[in-house]
Amino acid sequence: MRTTYMAKPSEVERKWYVVDATDIPMGRLSTVVASILRGKNKPTFTP
């Protein structure tokens, strides 16, 4: 049986993101920013 990896708070590495919103529709921008804020772009994403 496999176990699910859960990242510990001490293992989480926080980063700042700068988003250039020039020529990007607001809806597209908001979905990209929301996925970054939730951490879905990381391989260790845990819901």
Tab-separated table of C-alpha atoms in Angstrom:
chain	number	residue	atom	x	y	z
A	1	MET	CA	0.000	0.000	0.000
A	2	ARG	CA	1.303	3.434	-0.910
A	3	THR	CA	1.223	6.357	1.455
A	4	THR	CA	0.415	9.925	0.507
A	5	TYR	CA	3.189	12.445	1.037
A	6	MET	CA	2.157	15.334	3.286
A	7	ALA	CA	4.488	18.331	3.423
A	8	LYS	CA	5.295	19.513	6.924
A	9	PRO	CA	5.125	23.256	7.668
A	10	SER	CA	8.889	23.297	8.230
A	11	GLU	CA	9.464	21.827	4.747
A	12	VAL	CA	7.332	24.405	2.937
A	13	GLU	CA	9.369	26.966	1.038
A	14	ARG	CA	7.575	30.272	0.544
A	15	LYS	CA	8.235	32.412	-2.546
A	16	TRP	CA	7.128	35.775	-3.858
A	17	TYR	CA	5.665	36.039	-7.358
A	18	VAL	CA	5.527	39.148	-9.532
A	19	VAL	CA	2.743	38.963	-12.103
A	20	ASP	CA	2.759	41.151	-15.211
A	21	ALA	CA	-0.891	41.677	-16.124
A	22	THR	CA	-0.222	43.607	-19.338
A	23	ASP	CA	-2.451	42.431	-22.206
A	24	ILE	CA	-3.923	39.530	-20.190
A	25	PRO	CA	-7.702	39.279	-19.653
A	26	MET	CA	-8.744	39.588	-16.001
A	27	GLY	CA	-10.360	36.136	-15.894
A	28	ARG	CA	-7.269	34.351	-17.222
A	29	LEU	CA	-5.036	36.279	-14.853
A	30	SER	CA	-7.211	35.483	-11.849
A	31	THR	CA	-7.176	31.734	-12.559
A	32	VAL	CA	-3.383	31.695	-12.882
A	33	VAL	CA	-2.911	33.704	-9.696
A	34	ALA	CA	-5.426	31.548	-7.802
A	35	SER	CA	-3.630	28.321	-8.730
A	36	ILE	CA	-0.289	29.812	-7.666
A	37	LEU	CA	-1.758	30.974	-4.343
A	38	ARG	CA	-3.218	27.523	-3.674
A	39	GLY	CA	0.094	25.900	-4.540
A	40	LYS	CA	-1.232	23.749	-7.357
A	41	ASN	CA	1.869	24.467	-9.429
A	42	LYS	CA	4.091	22.606	-6.923
A	43	PRO	CA	4.829	18.885	-7.189
A	44	THR	CA	4.190	18.524	-3.437
A	45	PHE	CA	0.647	19.955	-3.614
A	46	THR	CA	-1.514	18.578	-0.830
A	47	PRO	CA	-5.189	19.600	-0.859
